[in-house]
Short mmCIF file of C-alpha atoms and ligand atoms in Angstrom, two decimals:
data_model
loop_
_atom_site.label_atom_id
_atom_site.label_comp_id
_atom_site.label_asym_id
_atom_site.label_seq_id
_atom_site.Cartn_x
_atom_site.Cartn_y
_atom_site.Cartn_z
CA UNK A 7 1.36 -28.45 -11.71
CA UNK A 8 2.45 -26.35 -8.95
CA UNK A 9 0.24 -22.88 -8.07
CA UNK A 10 3.14 -20.29 -7.08
CA UNK A 11 3.06 -17.50 -9.79
CA UNK A 12 6.28 -16.93 -12.01
CA UNK A 13 6.83 -13.05 -12.80
CA UNK A 14 9.14 -11.55 -15.30
CA UNK A 15 12.26 -11.07 -13.01
CA UNK A 16 13.97 -8.02 -12.70
CA UNK A 17 17.16 -8.49 -15.98
CA UNK A 18 14.86 -9.22 -18.04
CA UNK A 19 12.62 -6.15 -18.18
CA UNK A 20 15.09 -3.70 -16.78
CA UNK A 21 18.89 -4.39 -14.78
CA UNK A 22 18.50 -3.58 -11.73
CA UNK A 23 15.72 -1.01 -11.31
CA UNK A 24 17.57 1.69 -13.90
CA UNK A 25 16.07 2.35 -16.79
CA UNK A 26 16.33 4.64 -20.40
CA UNK A 27 14.46 7.98 -20.07
CA UNK A 28 14.34 11.44 -21.66
CA UNK A 29 13.98 14.19 -20.42
CA UNK A 30 10.87 14.42 -18.01
CA UNK A 31 8.74 17.09 -17.01
CA UNK A 32 10.78 17.49 -13.10
CA UNK A 33 13.82 17.59 -15.43
CA UNK A 34 12.26 20.96 -16.30
CA UNK A 35 10.89 22.06 -12.85
CA UNK A 36 14.84 21.23 -11.53
CA UNK A 37 16.42 23.35 -14.31
CA UNK A 38 13.90 26.65 -14.35
CA UNK A 39 13.62 26.12 -10.27
CA UNK A 40 17.06 26.52 -9.72
CA UNK A 41 18.19 28.85 -11.82
CA UNK A 42 15.64 31.62 -9.72
CA UNK A 43 16.10 33.02 -7.27
CA UNK A 44 13.12 32.01 -4.54
CA UNK A 45 10.15 34.31 -5.21
CA UNK A 46 6.86 35.20 -5.70
CA UNK A 47 7.45 33.30 -9.08
CA UNK A 48 9.24 30.02 -8.77
CA UNK A 49 5.51 28.66 -5.59
CA UNK A 50 3.21 29.67 -8.41
CA UNK A 51 5.02 26.73 -10.76
CA UNK A 52 4.24 23.92 -7.95
CA UNK A 53 1.18 22.04 -8.07
CA UNK A 54 0.60 22.44 -4.12
CA UNK A 55 -1.03 24.74 -2.94
CA UNK A 56 1.62 27.54 -0.83
CA UNK A 57 0.49 28.43 2.87
CA UNK A 58 2.00 30.96 5.53
CA UNK A 59 3.50 29.35 8.65
CA UNK A 60 0.12 31.89 9.76
CA UNK A 61 -2.17 29.64 8.70
CA UNK A 62 -0.70 26.36 9.63
CA UNK A 63 -0.10 27.71 13.02
CA UNK A 64 -3.63 28.51 12.84
CA UNK A 65 -4.61 25.05 12.19
CA UNK A 66 -2.86 23.44 14.30
CA UNK A 67 -3.84 25.41 17.19
CA UNK A 68 -0.34 27.17 17.28
CA UNK A 69 1.21 23.01 17.12
CA UNK A 70 -0.34 22.20 19.91
CA UNK A 71 0.55 18.54 21.90
CA UNK A 72 -3.11 16.98 21.27
CA UNK A 73 -2.69 17.32 17.38
CA UNK A 74 1.04 15.79 17.26
CA UNK A 75 0.06 12.45 14.98
CA UNK A 76 3.67 11.33 15.89
CA UNK A 77 7.40 12.06 15.53
CA UNK A 78 9.57 10.52 12.75
CA UNK A 79 12.88 10.88 10.53
CA UNK A 80 12.42 13.84 9.20
CA UNK A 81 9.72 15.78 12.04
CA UNK A 82 6.37 15.78 13.86
CA UNK A 83 3.09 15.55 12.10
CA UNK A 84 0.67 17.60 13.33
CA UNK A 85 -3.65 17.04 12.69
CA UNK A 86 -5.08 20.12 11.41
CA UNK A 87 -7.62 21.95 9.94
CA UNK A 88 -7.82 24.83 7.58
CA UNK A 89 -9.29 27.71 7.76
CA UNK A 90 -9.99 28.49 4.99
CA UNK A 91 -11.48 25.41 3.69
CA UNK A 92 -12.55 23.41 6.40
CA UNK A 93 -10.08 20.40 5.07
CA UNK A 94 -8.56 17.95 7.98
CA UNK A 95 -5.21 18.13 6.54
CA UNK A 96 -2.07 16.44 8.69
CA UNK A 97 1.22 18.68 8.94
CA UNK A 98 4.65 18.20 8.25
CA UNK A 99 6.97 20.12 10.79
CA UNK A 100 10.30 19.35 9.21
CA UNK A 101 13.50 20.02 11.38
CA UNK A 102 15.31 22.64 11.27
CA UNK A 103 18.39 20.21 9.74
CA UNK A 104 16.18 19.18 7.01
CA UNK A 105 15.59 21.85 3.02
CA UNK A 106 17.50 25.17 4.29
CA UNK A 107 17.72 26.37 1.15
CA UNK A 108 14.86 27.13 -0.42
CA UNK A 109 15.48 26.84 -3.45
CA UNK A 110 15.79 23.39 -2.82
CA UNK A 111 12.78 22.47 -1.22
CA UNK A 112 10.70 24.25 -3.68
CA UNK A 113 12.20 22.13 -5.96
CA UNK A 114 11.13 18.97 -4.09
CA UNK A 115 8.06 19.66 -4.22
CA UNK A 116 7.42 20.03 -7.63
CA UNK A 117 8.71 16.92 -7.39
CA UNK A 118 6.00 15.35 -4.44
CA UNK A 119 2.93 17.12 -5.88
CA UNK A 120 3.57 16.18 -9.84
CA UNK A 121 2.54 12.30 -7.87
CA UNK A 122 -0.78 11.97 -8.31
CA UNK A 123 -2.15 8.06 -7.36
CA UNK A 124 -5.45 6.83 -5.27
CA UNK A 125 -2.85 5.00 -2.74
CA UNK A 126 -0.17 7.95 -2.78
CA UNK A 127 -1.29 10.43 0.28
CA UNK A 128 -1.23 13.19 -1.50
CA UNK A 129 0.93 16.88 -0.87
CA UNK A 130 -2.09 19.23 -0.54
CA UNK A 131 0.39 22.32 -0.03
CA UNK A 132 3.55 23.65 1.93
CA UNK A 133 5.43 26.80 3.54
CA UNK A 134 9.05 28.20 2.60
CA UNK A 135 8.48 31.15 5.29
CA UNK A 136 11.82 31.64 6.45
CA UNK A 137 13.42 28.95 7.64
CA UNK A 138 10.71 27.53 8.58
CA UNK A 139 9.27 24.37 5.89
CA UNK A 140 6.37 22.40 5.95
CA UNK A 141 5.06 20.39 4.07
CA UNK A 142 0.58 20.33 3.83
CA UNK A 143 -0.82 15.64 3.11
CA UNK A 144 -3.92 14.29 3.69
CA UNK A 145 -4.92 13.66 6.61
CA UNK A 146 -5.71 10.07 6.97
CA UNK A 147 -8.09 8.50 9.68
CA UNK A 148 -7.96 5.30 9.91
CA UNK A 149 -4.01 4.97 11.57
CA UNK A 150 -1.61 2.78 9.94
CA UNK A 151 -1.68 -0.83 9.05
CA UNK A 152 1.41 -1.07 11.72
CA UNK A 153 -1.48 0.28 15.04
CA UNK A 154 -3.79 -1.84 12.77
CA UNK A 155 -2.30 -5.31 12.43
CA UNK A 156 0.45 -5.66 14.39
CA UNK A 157 -0.18 -2.98 17.96
CA UNK A 158 -2.96 -3.84 20.75
CA UNK A 159 -6.19 -4.71 19.15
CA UNK A 160 -8.81 -4.32 21.70
CA UNK A 161 -10.44 -1.43 20.79
CA UNK A 162 -10.16 -2.18 16.75
CA UNK A 163 -12.46 -4.71 14.73
CA UNK A 164 -10.00 -6.84 13.51
CA UNK A 165 -8.52 -7.48 9.76
CA UNK A 166 -10.87 -10.46 7.67
CA UNK A 167 -8.45 -11.65 4.71
CA UNK A 168 -9.73 -10.82 2.10
CA UNK A 169 -8.53 -7.01 3.39
CA UNK A 170 -6.30 -7.48 4.13
CA UNK A 171 -5.41 -8.46 0.41
CA UNK A 172 -7.43 -5.46 -0.93
CA UNK A 173 -4.17 -3.66 1.85
CA UNK A 174 -1.72 -5.49 -0.09
CA UNK A 175 -2.96 -4.39 -3.16
CA UNK A 176 -2.98 -1.04 -3.11
CA UNK A 177 0.15 -0.96 -2.11
CA UNK A 178 1.59 -2.76 -4.88
CA UNK A 179 -0.06 -0.77 -6.99
CA UNK A 180 1.54 2.30 -5.44
CA UNK A 181 4.58 0.83 -5.60
CA UNK A 182 4.35 -0.26 -8.93
CA UNK A 183 3.12 3.54 -10.06
CA UNK A 184 6.55 4.76 -8.59
CA UNK A 185 9.02 1.86 -9.90
CA UNK A 186 6.53 2.28 -13.94
CA UNK A 187 5.02 5.10 -14.58
CA UNK A 188 6.57 7.43 -13.32
CA UNK A 189 9.89 8.53 -15.13
CA UNK A 190 12.06 8.35 -14.65
CA UNK A 191 11.46 5.59 -11.36
CA UNK A 192 10.66 6.38 -8.18
CA UNK A 193 12.59 4.12 -5.27
CA UNK A 194 10.21 4.26 -1.87
CA UNK A 195 13.43 3.09 0.14
CA UNK A 196 11.28 2.35 3.21
CA UNK A 197 8.02 0.46 3.10
CA UNK A 198 7.16 -0.70 5.84
CA UNK A 199 3.75 -0.94 7.37
CA UNK A 200 4.17 1.56 10.09
CA UNK A 201 3.94 4.05 6.28
CA UNK A 202 1.11 2.36 5.37
CA UNK A 203 -1.70 5.05 6.26
CA UNK A 204 -5.34 3.22 5.76
CA UNK A 205 -8.79 5.67 5.58
CA UNK A 206 -12.14 5.37 6.82
CA UNK A 207 -12.98 2.25 4.47
CA UNK A 208 -9.17 0.10 5.01
CA UNK A 209 -7.97 1.88 1.66
CA UNK A 210 -4.35 1.43 1.94
CA UNK A 211 -1.98 5.09 1.22
CA UNK A 212 1.75 5.02 0.46
CA UNK A 213 2.58 7.71 3.16
CA UNK A 214 6.53 9.20 3.75
CA UNK A 215 7.28 9.40 0.79
CA UNK A 216 9.61 12.42 1.41
CA UNK A 217 12.03 14.87 0.83
CA UNK A 218 15.40 12.28 1.03
CA UNK A 219 13.35 9.81 -1.25
CA UNK A 220 12.05 11.98 -3.77
CA UNK A 221 15.77 13.74 -4.10
CA UNK A 222 16.99 9.67 -4.56
CA UNK A 223 15.71 9.22 -8.47
CA UNK A 224 16.90 6.20 -9.57
CA UNK A 225 18.80 6.76 -11.85
CA UNK A 226 21.38 8.07 -8.39
CA UNK A 227 21.16 4.68 -6.53
CA UNK A 228 25.30 4.99 -6.14
CA UNK A 229 24.84 8.66 -4.89
CA UNK A 230 22.98 7.28 -1.82
CA UNK A 231 24.94 9.27 1.38
CA UNK A 232 22.22 8.77 4.74
CA UNK A 233 20.66 5.47 6.11
CA UNK A 234 17.60 3.95 5.16
CA UNK A 235 15.73 1.83 5.33
CA UNK A 236 14.48 -0.12 8.29
CA UNK A 237 15.99 -2.84 10.04
CA UNK A 238 14.06 -6.06 9.07
CA UNK A 239 12.48 -4.63 6.06
CA UNK A 240 15.49 -3.74 3.92
CA UNK A 241 15.90 -7.02 1.28
CA UNK A 242 20.16 -8.10 2.25
CA UNK A 243 22.39 -6.25 -0.45
CA UNK A 244 20.92 -2.88 0.04
CA UNK A 245 22.57 -4.08 4.12
CA UNK A 246 25.64 -5.10 2.46
CA UNK A 247 26.13 -1.81 -0.63
CA UNK A 248 23.66 0.84 0.71
CA UNK A 249 22.99 0.88 -2.80
CA UNK A 250 18.86 1.10 -3.09
CA UNK A 251 17.27 -0.33 -6.19
CA UNK A 252 13.66 -0.80 -7.42
CA UNK A 253 13.60 -4.25 -6.88
CA UNK A 254 15.03 -3.65 -2.56
CA UNK A 255 11.18 -1.88 -2.63
CA UNK A 256 10.38 -5.61 -3.80
CA UNK A 257 11.81 -7.09 -1.05
CA UNK A 258 10.49 -4.49 1.80
CA UNK A 259 6.58 -5.36 -0.03
CA UNK A 260 7.05 -9.16 0.26
CA UNK A 261 7.93 -8.23 4.65
CA UNK A 262 4.40 -6.29 4.66
CA UNK A 263 2.60 -8.73 2.85
CA UNK A 264 3.91 -11.72 5.29
CA UNK A 265 3.33 -9.33 7.93
CA UNK A 266 -0.81 -9.20 6.33
CA UNK A 267 -0.47 -13.28 6.05
CA UNK A 268 1.24 -13.97 9.97
CA UNK A 269 0.15 -11.04 12.15
CA UNK A 270 3.37 -10.96 12.97
CA UNK A 271 5.68 -8.10 13.68
CA UNK A 272 8.71 -8.00 11.24
CA UNK A 273 10.87 -7.43 14.18
CA UNK A 274 9.41 -8.68 17.96
CA UNK A 275 11.69 -8.88 20.42
CA UNK A 276 8.84 -10.22 23.00
CA UNK A 277 9.39 -13.67 20.72
CA UNK A 278 11.75 -16.43 20.74
CA UNK A 279 15.16 -16.01 19.10
CA UNK A 280 13.94 -18.65 16.44
CA UNK A 281 11.32 -16.45 15.35
CA UNK A 282 11.54 -12.37 16.04
CA UNK A 283 12.67 -11.80 12.51
CA UNK A 284 10.18 -12.76 10.49
CA UNK A 285 11.47 -13.18 7.56
CA UNK A 286 14.84 -15.65 8.97
CA UNK A 287 11.18 -17.91 10.48
CA UNK A 288 9.23 -17.30 7.45
CA UNK A 289 12.46 -18.88 4.65
CA UNK A 290 12.70 -22.19 5.99
CA UNK A 291 8.41 -22.41 5.54
CA UNK A 292 8.73 -21.41 2.25
CA UNK A 293 10.34 -25.36 1.24
CA UNK A 294 6.95 -26.34 2.86
CA UNK A 295 3.94 -24.77 1.24
CA UNK A 296 2.11 -28.33 4.22
CA UNK A 297 3.00 -25.81 6.80
CA UNK A 298 1.51 -22.51 5.33
CA UNK A 299 -1.78 -22.18 7.30
CA UNK A 300 -0.26 -22.25 10.17
CA UNK A 301 2.00 -19.37 9.55
CA UNK A 302 -1.39 -17.94 8.68
CA UNK A 303 -3.10 -15.35 11.77
CA UNK A 304 -3.98 -16.66 14.54
CA UNK A 305 -6.77 -13.91 14.76
CA UNK A 306 -7.97 -15.12 11.47
CA UNK A 307 -9.70 -18.73 13.19
CA UNK A 308 -8.80 -19.93 10.07
CA UNK A 309 -10.93 -17.53 7.84
CA UNK A 310 -9.03 -17.64 5.40
CA UNK A 311 -9.76 -19.68 1.66
CA UNK A 312 -7.05 -22.35 1.98
CA UNK A 313 -6.06 -21.32 -1.40
CA UNK A 314 -5.72 -17.67 -1.57
CA UNK A 315 -3.15 -18.09 1.41
CA UNK A 316 -1.18 -20.46 -0.80
CA UNK A 317 -1.49 -17.89 -3.04
CA UNK A 318 -0.10 -14.36 -1.71
CA UNK A 319 2.75 -16.83 0.81
CA UNK A 320 3.95 -17.82 -2.79
CA UNK A 321 4.22 -13.93 -3.79
CA UNK A 322 6.17 -13.01 -0.68
CA UNK A 323 8.04 -16.14 -0.82
CA UNK A 324 9.23 -14.62 -4.76
CA UNK A 325 9.25 -10.94 -3.13
CA UNK A 326 11.96 -12.14 -0.32
CA UNK A 327 13.98 -14.29 -2.63
CA UNK A 328 17.63 -13.08 -1.73
CA UNK A 329 18.50 -13.15 -5.08
CA UNK A 330 17.71 -9.58 -6.11
CA UNK A 331 16.92 -9.82 -9.95
CA UNK A 332 15.07 -13.00 -9.82
CA UNK A 333 12.20 -10.81 -7.15
CA UNK A 334 9.02 -9.91 -9.64
CA UNK A 335 9.25 -6.76 -10.95
CA UNK A 336 6.16 -5.22 -8.75
CA UNK A 337 3.66 -4.73 -12.27
CA UNK A 338 2.99 -8.62 -12.01
CA UNK A 339 2.27 -8.62 -8.06
CA UNK A 340 0.13 -6.37 -8.84
CA UNK A 341 -1.23 -8.83 -11.45
CA UNK A 342 -1.97 -11.81 -8.13
CA UNK A 343 -2.97 -9.72 -6.08
CA UNK A 344 -5.45 -7.74 -8.25
CA UNK A 345 -7.31 -11.63 -8.61
CA UNK A 346 -6.17 -12.25 -4.74
CA UNK A 347 -8.44 -9.26 -3.31
CA UNK A 348 -11.27 -9.96 -5.46
CA UNK A 349 -13.11 -12.26 -3.69
CA UNK A 350 -16.97 -12.60 -4.32
CA UNK A 351 -17.34 -12.15 -0.62
CA UNK A 352 -19.96 -15.49 -0.42
CA UNK A 353 -17.67 -17.83 -1.22
CA UNK A 354 -14.60 -16.19 0.29
CA UNK A 355 -12.72 -17.80 -2.22
CA UNK A 356 -10.18 -16.23 -5.46
CA UNK A 357 -11.79 -16.43 -8.38
CA UNK A 358 -9.18 -18.34 -11.79
CA UNK A 359 -6.40 -16.55 -12.66
CA UNK A 360 -8.09 -15.67 -16.58
CA UNK A 361 -5.28 -16.99 -19.05
CA UNK A 362 -3.47 -14.29 -20.07
CA UNK A 363 -2.15 -13.58 -16.49
CA UNK A 364 -1.89 -17.58 -16.12
CA UNK A 365 0.14 -18.10 -18.44
CA UNK A 366 2.61 -15.07 -18.11
CA UNK A 367 3.22 -16.14 -14.14
CA UNK A 368 5.03 -19.63 -15.49
CA UNK A 369 5.07 -21.72 -12.47
CA UNK A 370 8.61 -20.92 -10.27
CA UNK A 371 9.54 -24.61 -8.36
CA UNK A 372 12.83 -24.37 -9.99
CA UNK A 373 13.29 -20.86 -8.16
CA UNK A 374 12.72 -21.71 -4.77
CA UNK A 375 12.84 -25.20 -4.65
CA UNK A 376 8.81 -25.74 -3.61
CA UNK A 377 6.05 -28.39 -4.64
CA UNK A 378 3.06 -26.45 -3.95
CA UNK A 379 0.69 -29.05 -1.51
CA UNK A 380 -3.52 -28.52 -2.78
CA UNK A 381 -5.35 -30.30 -5.11
CA UNK A 382 -5.89 -29.87 -8.33
CA UNK A 383 -8.53 -27.29 -9.50
CA UNK A 384 -6.04 -25.09 -6.58
CA UNK A 385 -3.24 -25.56 -8.34
CA UNK A 386 -4.96 -23.93 -11.78
CA UNK A 387 -5.41 -20.80 -10.11
CA UNK A 388 -2.18 -20.27 -10.71
N1 ATP B 54 -1.34 11.89 6.21
C1 ATP B 54 -1.27 12.01 7.95
N2 ATP B 54 -2.41 11.54 7.87
C2 ATP B 54 -3.04 10.81 9.54
N3 ATP B 54 -2.11 10.16 10.50
C3 ATP B 54 -0.66 10.43 9.32
C4 ATP B 54 -0.16 11.00 7.85
N4 ATP B 54 0.67 11.50 8.01
C5 ATP B 54 1.62 10.72 8.90
N5 ATP B 54 0.97 10.91 9.39
C6 ATP B 54 1.44 10.17 11.30
O1 ATP B 54 2.48 11.13 11.89
C7 ATP B 54 3.37 9.75 12.93
C8 ATP B 54 4.38 10.42 12.24
O2 ATP B 54 5.16 10.09 11.02
P1 ATP B 54 5.78 9.44 9.85
O3 ATP B 54 5.53 9.66 8.31
O4 ATP B 54 6.65 11.67 10.15
O5 ATP B 54 6.89 9.70 10.57
P2 ATP B 54 6.57 7.48 11.00
O6 ATP B 54 6.87 6.89 9.00
O7 ATP B 54 5.92 7.23 11.82
O8 ATP B 54 8.60 7.74 10.93
P3 ATP B 54 9.31 7.92 9.80
O9 ATP B 54 9.20 8.50 9.21
O10 ATP B 54 10.82 7.12 10.71
O11 ATP B 54 8.62 6.46 8.57
C9 ATP B 54 2.90 8.68 12.21
O12 ATP B 54 2.16 8.26 13.12
C10 ATP B 54 2.08 8.36 11.58
O13 ATP B 54 0.26 7.77 10.71
#
């Protein structure tokens, strides 16, 4: 028997991430708002709070350099404190070339404000004063997964195995929500460790569900105009065709999971040529389960359950299959990770999967030409 999980593939459940949907709430908002003038009435229909530019300037000490958290593809992000409530927030000031049209901006804010999940950074409010466009998010004090896992760790505690699995589980739940619980489904587009933010307890939240991303629903994949994704994280079919689907998100998730397992960057130009691309380095190892423990991050000092490690690598291997339709659905990844992230603190061993899940997750040795190492007890886990 083999310990690798097999998930229902995208081909069987959905065709390339597309699915039928009825007229949804956001269609309603879009149609209503595009037909209206940008006035007070429009603002009132958005769940997020409306801020004036003056309020956000005050919150960020006039966008002072010391408040700057960083700069991304859509603009600068500042840490601020709302004077009305004392709440600490992250204020994203969009570049002038994004969302100039007030109506379009408000439509996208309305869509953003409908998203609610504990593993997504919440949108608190927005500002559309003159030509200024700003978004106000909850502030995540723990920094990004990239900061914590992959950058210099002098002043940071190492992230232990179970915490890594919990981070993977939370990020997977957020993607499952966007793919399967939102209608029409939303493709995250740019999952990478710098977009996984952490709170004080290392609970992950996906950030940067940007305006372009919300404009890119699973129904309009062929309308992709701007190059999204990040080298090292993008699915091979996206590099070939520029068409994004939910299965491309599954691939990017596989890369982040592999980063969590190995402590290596998706792309690291400081490494020897054959190790610079994480997936290319890992692919041959996926065929040699006995070598899986060698893939683990050395800073873990072998403090991980071997069965859990084998299962996590197998999930990553499933997500990273070249054949897009063979990749698992995020719902199945969530089911498997829920067990890997709930090991008892005492023995750090993930519990056996219940029959209902293990029957769903049947073996994938034929897909990946893998034979699992480990003992019979381990093999029964998945
Ligand atoms: N809600 C937040 N709480 C705390 N820090 C945040 C928050 N949102 C963004 N940041 C930080 O602000 C910086 C810029 O973030 P932003 O999302 O604009 O870009 P990015 O993720 O670095 O790049 P890209 O736009 O290519 O995804 C990053 O360091 C990020 O960790």
